[in-house]
Tab-separated table of C-alpha atoms in Angstrom:
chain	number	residue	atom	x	y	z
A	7	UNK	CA	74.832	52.691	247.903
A	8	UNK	CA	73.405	56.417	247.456
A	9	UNK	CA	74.818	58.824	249.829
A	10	UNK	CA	71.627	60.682	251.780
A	11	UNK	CA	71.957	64.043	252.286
A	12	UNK	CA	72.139	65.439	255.949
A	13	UNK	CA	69.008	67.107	257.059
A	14	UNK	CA	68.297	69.945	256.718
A	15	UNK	CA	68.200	71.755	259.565
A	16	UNK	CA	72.027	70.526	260.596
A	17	UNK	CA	73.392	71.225	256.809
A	18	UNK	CA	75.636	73.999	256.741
A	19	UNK	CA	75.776	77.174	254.811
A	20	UNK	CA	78.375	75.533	252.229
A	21	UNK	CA	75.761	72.722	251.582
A	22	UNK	CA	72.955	75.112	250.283
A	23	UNK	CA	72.094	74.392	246.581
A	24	UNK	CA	73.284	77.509	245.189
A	25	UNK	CA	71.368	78.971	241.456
A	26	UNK	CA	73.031	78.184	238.273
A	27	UNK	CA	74.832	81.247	236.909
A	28	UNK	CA	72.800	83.215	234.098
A	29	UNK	CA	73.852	83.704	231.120
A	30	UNK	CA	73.767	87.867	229.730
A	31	UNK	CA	71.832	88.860	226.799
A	32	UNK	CA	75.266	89.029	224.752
A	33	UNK	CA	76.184	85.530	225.734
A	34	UNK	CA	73.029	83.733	224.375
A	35	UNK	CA	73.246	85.682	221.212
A	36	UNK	CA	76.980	84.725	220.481
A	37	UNK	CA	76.435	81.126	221.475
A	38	UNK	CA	73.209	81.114	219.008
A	39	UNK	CA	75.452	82.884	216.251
A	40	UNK	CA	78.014	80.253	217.104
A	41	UNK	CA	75.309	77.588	216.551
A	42	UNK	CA	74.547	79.275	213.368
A	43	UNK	CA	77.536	79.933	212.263
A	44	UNK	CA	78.072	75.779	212.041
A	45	UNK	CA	74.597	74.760	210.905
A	46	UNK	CA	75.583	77.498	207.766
A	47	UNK	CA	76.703	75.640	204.528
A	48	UNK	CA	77.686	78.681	202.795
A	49	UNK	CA	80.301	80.495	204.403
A	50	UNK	CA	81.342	83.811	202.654
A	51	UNK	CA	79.583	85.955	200.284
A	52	UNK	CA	80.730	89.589	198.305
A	53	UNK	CA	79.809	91.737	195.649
A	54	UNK	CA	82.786	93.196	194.049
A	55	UNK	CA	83.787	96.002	191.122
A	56	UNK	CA	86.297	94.400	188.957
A	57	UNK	CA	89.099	93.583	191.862
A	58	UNK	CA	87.309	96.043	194.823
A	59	UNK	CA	84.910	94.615	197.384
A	60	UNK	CA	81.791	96.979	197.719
A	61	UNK	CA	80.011	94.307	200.530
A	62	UNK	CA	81.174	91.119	202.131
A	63	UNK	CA	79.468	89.310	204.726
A	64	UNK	CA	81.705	86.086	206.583
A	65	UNK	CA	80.640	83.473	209.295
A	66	UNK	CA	82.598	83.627	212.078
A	67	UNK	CA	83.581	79.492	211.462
A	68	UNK	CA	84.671	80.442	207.953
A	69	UNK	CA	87.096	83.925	208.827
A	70	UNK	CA	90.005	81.565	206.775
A	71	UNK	CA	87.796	81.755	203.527
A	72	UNK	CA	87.380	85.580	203.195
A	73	UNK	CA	90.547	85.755	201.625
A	74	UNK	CA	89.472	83.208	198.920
A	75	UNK	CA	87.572	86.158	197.302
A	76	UNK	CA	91.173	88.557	196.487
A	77	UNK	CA	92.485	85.400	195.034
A	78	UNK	CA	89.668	85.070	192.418
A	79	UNK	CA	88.412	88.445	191.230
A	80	UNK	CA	91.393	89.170	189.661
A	81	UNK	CA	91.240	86.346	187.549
A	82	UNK	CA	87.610	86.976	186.540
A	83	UNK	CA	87.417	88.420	182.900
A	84	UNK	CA	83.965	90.863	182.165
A	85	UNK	CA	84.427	90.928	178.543
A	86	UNK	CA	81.685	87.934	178.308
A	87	UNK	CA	79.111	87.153	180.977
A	88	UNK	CA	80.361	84.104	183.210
A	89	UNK	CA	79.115	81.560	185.730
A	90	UNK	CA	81.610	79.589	186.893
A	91	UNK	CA	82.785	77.564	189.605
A	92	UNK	CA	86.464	77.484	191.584
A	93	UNK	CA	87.559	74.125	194.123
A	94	UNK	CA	89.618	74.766	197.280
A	95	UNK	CA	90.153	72.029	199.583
A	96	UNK	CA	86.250	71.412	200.426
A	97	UNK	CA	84.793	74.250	199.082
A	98	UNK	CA	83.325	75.776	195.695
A	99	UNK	CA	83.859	79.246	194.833
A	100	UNK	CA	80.811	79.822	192.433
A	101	UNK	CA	80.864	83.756	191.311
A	102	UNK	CA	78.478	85.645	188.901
A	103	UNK	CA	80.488	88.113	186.609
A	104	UNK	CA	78.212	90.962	184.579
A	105	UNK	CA	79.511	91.727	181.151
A	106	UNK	CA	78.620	95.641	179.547
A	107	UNK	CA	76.145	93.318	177.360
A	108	UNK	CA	74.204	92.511	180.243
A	109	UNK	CA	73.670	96.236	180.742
A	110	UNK	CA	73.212	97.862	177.427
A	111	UNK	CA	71.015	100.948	178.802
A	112	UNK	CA	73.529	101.146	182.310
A	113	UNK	CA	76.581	102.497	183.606
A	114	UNK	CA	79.445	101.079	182.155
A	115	UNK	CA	80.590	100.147	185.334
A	116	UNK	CA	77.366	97.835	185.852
A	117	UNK	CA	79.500	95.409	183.419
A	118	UNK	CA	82.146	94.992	185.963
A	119	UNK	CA	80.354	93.864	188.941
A	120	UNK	CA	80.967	90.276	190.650
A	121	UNK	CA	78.694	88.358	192.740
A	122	UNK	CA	80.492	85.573	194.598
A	123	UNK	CA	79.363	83.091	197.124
A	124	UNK	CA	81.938	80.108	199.286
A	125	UNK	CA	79.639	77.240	200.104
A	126	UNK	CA	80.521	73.465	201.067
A	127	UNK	CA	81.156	71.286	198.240
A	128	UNK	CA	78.398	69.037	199.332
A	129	UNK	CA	75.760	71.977	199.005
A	130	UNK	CA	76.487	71.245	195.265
A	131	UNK	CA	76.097	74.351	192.695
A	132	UNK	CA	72.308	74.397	192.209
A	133	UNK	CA	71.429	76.328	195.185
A	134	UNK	CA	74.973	78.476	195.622
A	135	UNK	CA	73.503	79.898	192.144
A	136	UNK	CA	69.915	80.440	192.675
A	137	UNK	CA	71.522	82.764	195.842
A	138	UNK	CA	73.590	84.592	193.652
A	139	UNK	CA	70.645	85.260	191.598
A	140	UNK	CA	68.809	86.918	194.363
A	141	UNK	CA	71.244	88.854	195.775
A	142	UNK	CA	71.966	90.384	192.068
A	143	UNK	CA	68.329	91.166	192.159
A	144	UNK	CA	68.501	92.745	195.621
A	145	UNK	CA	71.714	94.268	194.907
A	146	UNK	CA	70.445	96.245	191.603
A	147	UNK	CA	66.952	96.610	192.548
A	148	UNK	CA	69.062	98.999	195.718
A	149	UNK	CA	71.745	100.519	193.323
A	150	UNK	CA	69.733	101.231	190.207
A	151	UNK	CA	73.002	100.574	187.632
A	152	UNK	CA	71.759	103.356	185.978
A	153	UNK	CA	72.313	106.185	187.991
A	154	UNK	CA	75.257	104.341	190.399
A	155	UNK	CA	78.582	104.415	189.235
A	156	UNK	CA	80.153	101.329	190.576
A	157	UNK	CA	83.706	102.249	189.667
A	158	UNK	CA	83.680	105.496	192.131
A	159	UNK	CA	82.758	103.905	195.069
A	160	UNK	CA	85.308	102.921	197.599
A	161	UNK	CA	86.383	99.755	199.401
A	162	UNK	CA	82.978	98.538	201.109
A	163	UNK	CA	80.935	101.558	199.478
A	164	UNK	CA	78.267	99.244	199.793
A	165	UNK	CA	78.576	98.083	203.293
A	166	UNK	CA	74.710	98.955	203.896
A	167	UNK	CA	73.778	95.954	202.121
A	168	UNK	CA	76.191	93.645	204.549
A	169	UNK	CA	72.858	92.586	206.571
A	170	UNK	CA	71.092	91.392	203.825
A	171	UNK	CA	73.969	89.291	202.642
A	172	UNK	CA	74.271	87.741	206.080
A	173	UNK	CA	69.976	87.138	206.303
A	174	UNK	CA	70.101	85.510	202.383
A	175	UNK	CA	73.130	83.404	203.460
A	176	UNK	CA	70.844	82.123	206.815
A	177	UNK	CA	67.873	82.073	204.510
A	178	UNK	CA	69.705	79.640	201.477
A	179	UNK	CA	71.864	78.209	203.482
A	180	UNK	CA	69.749	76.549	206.533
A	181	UNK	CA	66.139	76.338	205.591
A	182	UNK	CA	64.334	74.097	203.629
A	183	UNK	CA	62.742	77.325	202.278
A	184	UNK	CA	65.654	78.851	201.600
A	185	UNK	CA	66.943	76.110	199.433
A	186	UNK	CA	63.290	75.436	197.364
A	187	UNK	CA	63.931	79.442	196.614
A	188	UNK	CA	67.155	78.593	195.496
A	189	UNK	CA	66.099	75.639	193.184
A	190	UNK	CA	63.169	78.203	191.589
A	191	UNK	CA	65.669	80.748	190.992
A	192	UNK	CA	67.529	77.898	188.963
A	193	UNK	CA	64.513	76.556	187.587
A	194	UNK	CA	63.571	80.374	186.373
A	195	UNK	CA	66.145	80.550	184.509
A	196	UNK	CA	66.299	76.732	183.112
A	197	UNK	CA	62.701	77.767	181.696
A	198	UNK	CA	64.368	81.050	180.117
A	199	UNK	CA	66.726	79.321	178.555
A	200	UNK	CA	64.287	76.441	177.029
A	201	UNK	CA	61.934	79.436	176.097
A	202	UNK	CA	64.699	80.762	174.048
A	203	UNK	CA	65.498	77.743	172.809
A	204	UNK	CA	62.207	76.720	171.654
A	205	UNK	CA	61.508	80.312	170.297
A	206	UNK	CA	64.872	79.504	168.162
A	207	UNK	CA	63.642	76.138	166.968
A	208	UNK	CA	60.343	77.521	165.897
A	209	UNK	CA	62.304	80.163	163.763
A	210	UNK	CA	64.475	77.777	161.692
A	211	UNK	CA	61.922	75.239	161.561
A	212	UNK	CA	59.433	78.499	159.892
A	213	UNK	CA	62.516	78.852	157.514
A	214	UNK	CA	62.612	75.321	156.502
A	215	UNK	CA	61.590	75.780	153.250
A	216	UNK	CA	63.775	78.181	152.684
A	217	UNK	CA	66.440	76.196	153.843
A	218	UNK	CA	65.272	73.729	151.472
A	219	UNK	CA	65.102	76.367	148.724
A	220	UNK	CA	68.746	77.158	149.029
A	221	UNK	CA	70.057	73.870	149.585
A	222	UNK	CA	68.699	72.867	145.977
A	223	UNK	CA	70.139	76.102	144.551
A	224	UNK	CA	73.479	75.143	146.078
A	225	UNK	CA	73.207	72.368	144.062
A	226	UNK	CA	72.266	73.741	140.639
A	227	UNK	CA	75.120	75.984	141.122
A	228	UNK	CA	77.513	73.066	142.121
A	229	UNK	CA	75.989	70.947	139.035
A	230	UNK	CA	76.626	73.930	136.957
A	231	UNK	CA	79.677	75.238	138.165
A	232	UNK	CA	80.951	71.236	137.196
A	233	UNK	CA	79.646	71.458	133.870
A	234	UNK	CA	81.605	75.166	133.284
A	235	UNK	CA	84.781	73.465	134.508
A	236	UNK	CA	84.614	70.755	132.126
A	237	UNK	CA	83.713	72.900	128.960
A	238	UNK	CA	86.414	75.466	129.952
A	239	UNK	CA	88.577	72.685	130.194
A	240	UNK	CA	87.794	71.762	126.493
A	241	UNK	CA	87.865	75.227	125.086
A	242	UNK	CA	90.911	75.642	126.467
A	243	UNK	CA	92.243	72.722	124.563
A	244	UNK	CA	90.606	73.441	121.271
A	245	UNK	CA	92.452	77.165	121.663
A	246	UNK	CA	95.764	75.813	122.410
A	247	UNK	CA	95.560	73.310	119.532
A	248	UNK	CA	94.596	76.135	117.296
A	249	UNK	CA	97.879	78.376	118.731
A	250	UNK	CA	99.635	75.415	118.001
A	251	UNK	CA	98.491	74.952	114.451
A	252	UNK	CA	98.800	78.729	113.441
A	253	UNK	CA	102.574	78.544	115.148
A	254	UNK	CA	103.505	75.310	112.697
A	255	UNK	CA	101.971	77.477	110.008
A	256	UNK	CA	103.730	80.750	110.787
A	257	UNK	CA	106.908	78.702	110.943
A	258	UNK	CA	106.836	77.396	107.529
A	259	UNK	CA	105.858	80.132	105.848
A	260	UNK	CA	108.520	82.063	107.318
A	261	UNK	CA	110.991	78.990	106.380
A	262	UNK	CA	109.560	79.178	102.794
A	263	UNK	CA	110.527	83.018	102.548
A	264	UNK	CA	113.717	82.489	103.931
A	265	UNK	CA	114.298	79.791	101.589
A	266	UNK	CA	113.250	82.028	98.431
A	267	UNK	CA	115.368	84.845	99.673
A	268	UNK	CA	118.210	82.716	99.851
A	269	UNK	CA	117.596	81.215	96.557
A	270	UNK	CA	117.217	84.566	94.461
A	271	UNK	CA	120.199	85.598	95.819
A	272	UNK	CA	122.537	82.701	95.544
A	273	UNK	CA	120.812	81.142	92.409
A	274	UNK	CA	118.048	78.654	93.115
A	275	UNK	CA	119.115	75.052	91.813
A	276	UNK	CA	117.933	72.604	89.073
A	277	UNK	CA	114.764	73.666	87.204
A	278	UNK	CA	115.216	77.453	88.292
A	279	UNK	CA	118.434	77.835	86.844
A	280	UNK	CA	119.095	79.201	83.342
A	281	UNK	CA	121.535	78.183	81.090
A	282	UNK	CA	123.563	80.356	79.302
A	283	UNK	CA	122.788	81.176	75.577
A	284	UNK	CA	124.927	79.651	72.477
A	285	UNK	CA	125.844	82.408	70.121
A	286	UNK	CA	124.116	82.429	66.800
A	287	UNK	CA	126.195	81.399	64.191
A	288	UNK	CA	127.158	84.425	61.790
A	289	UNK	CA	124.653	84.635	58.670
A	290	UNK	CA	126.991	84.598	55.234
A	291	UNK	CA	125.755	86.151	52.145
A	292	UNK	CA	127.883	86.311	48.736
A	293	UNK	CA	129.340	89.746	47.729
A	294	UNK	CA	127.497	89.391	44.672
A	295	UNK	CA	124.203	89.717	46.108
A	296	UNK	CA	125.284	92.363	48.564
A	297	UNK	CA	126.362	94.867	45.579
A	298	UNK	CA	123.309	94.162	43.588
A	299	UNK	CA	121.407	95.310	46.002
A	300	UNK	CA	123.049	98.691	46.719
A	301	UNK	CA	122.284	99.839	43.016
């Protein structure tokens, strides 16, 4: 049964309805941050120099992942431009890093700057991206890399640009307009890159013929680099056949003068010898005859 209430001119002090308590100013605004802070899919955001945070903006539900960010940037490597993406537990770590051929007319020090983002690994890595995009944009459109040298500035140097980290993170990170910015940002550059593309495609398909050109002079040179190998090949036997003919040559003509040599000094055999000479047999005349004819 429901209980009635004693009337109210008996009811006591003690049974007067008393106002709810009011919340202060400060109270509603933590309890909406608190709200925020859970309906937020990305968590922590910073823009670093090499290894040294200039800004970093945190959700107060996500304190554990700030240190995520001292584990990665010194593993980042500026020599090339990079966009890549780190797992933890259930998060992404998806980070920007500028290479000094992103900034040819810059600072240097524009080449070593980081742009890193810790968002939910359900938010996927379309949108985490398209936010890093913007805040580069923000970031350099603020500190013109051409006159700001990145590498002087201390720890949290830029700390001014902490609020706008914290109202891109609300912006991507809860609204549906947030998120379509996000997905232009990425389809910006998708286009870019097929407008690059195309413009490449359009070049070699202009130097086709060209292509074609040298391809057929490729072969003429292989066709006639095939027939030099096999005459070479043949003139190099024809010369070795003549060495070896004038060698069989030179050898028996030196045998033949070795054999004369030999043979005028020891006496050459058979029809080159010559027989000694019988004496003449003594020529008699008669003493008669010899007289007569020295009167």
């Amino acid at each position: 049964m429901p209980i009635r209430a004693p009337p109210l001119n008996n009811q006591p002090s003690s049974w007067l309805p008393r106002p709810l308590p009011r919340h202060s100013s400060s109270t509603h605004c933590s309890l909406s941050h608190r709200i925020q802070d859970k309906l937020l899919i990305i968590h922590s955001s910073c823009i670093a120099y090499r290894t040294t945070i200039l800004t970093e903006h945190t959700t107060s539900a996500a304190s554990q992942t700030s240190s995520l960010a001292s584990l990665i940037l010194p593993k980042i490597d500026h020599r090339t431009p990079q966009k890549l993406t780190y797992t933890h537990n259930q998060n992404f770590i998806h980070y920007i890093a500028d290479a000094p051929s992103d900034h040819p007319s810059a600072d240097p020090s524009a080449g070593g700057l980081t742009y890193l983002v810790i968002a939910s690994s359900n938010f996927g890595r379309r949108i985490p991206f398209g936010y890093l995009v913007e805040i580069k944009k923000q970031f350099l459109a603020r500190y013109n890399p051409e006159t700001t040298d990145f590498a002087n500035l201390p720890p949290y140097g830029a700390g001014d640009f902490n609020a706008q980290l914290k109202s891109l993170m609300i912006s991507y990170g809860t609204t549906q307009g947030g998120k379509q910015d996000a997905i232009s940002n990425v389809q910006a550059d998708i286009d870019n890159v097929k407008g690059i593309m195309t413009e490449n495609i359009e070049r070699v398909l202009e130097r086709g013929e060209r292509i074609d050109l040298l391809v057929d002079k490729t072969d003429r040179l292989g066709v006639g680099a095939h027939d030099f190998r096999v005459r070479s090949r043949g003139l190099k036997r024809q010369m070795w056949w003549k060495n070896v003919k004038l060698m069989v040559l030179l050898g028996v003509v030196v045998v033949f003068l070795v054999y004369l040599f030999v043979g005028f000094g020891c006496g050459l055999p058979g029809k080159f010898s010559i027989p000694p000479m019988a004496a003449a047999p003594a020529l008699q005349l008669p003493c008669a005859e010899l007289e007569a004819d020295t009167l």
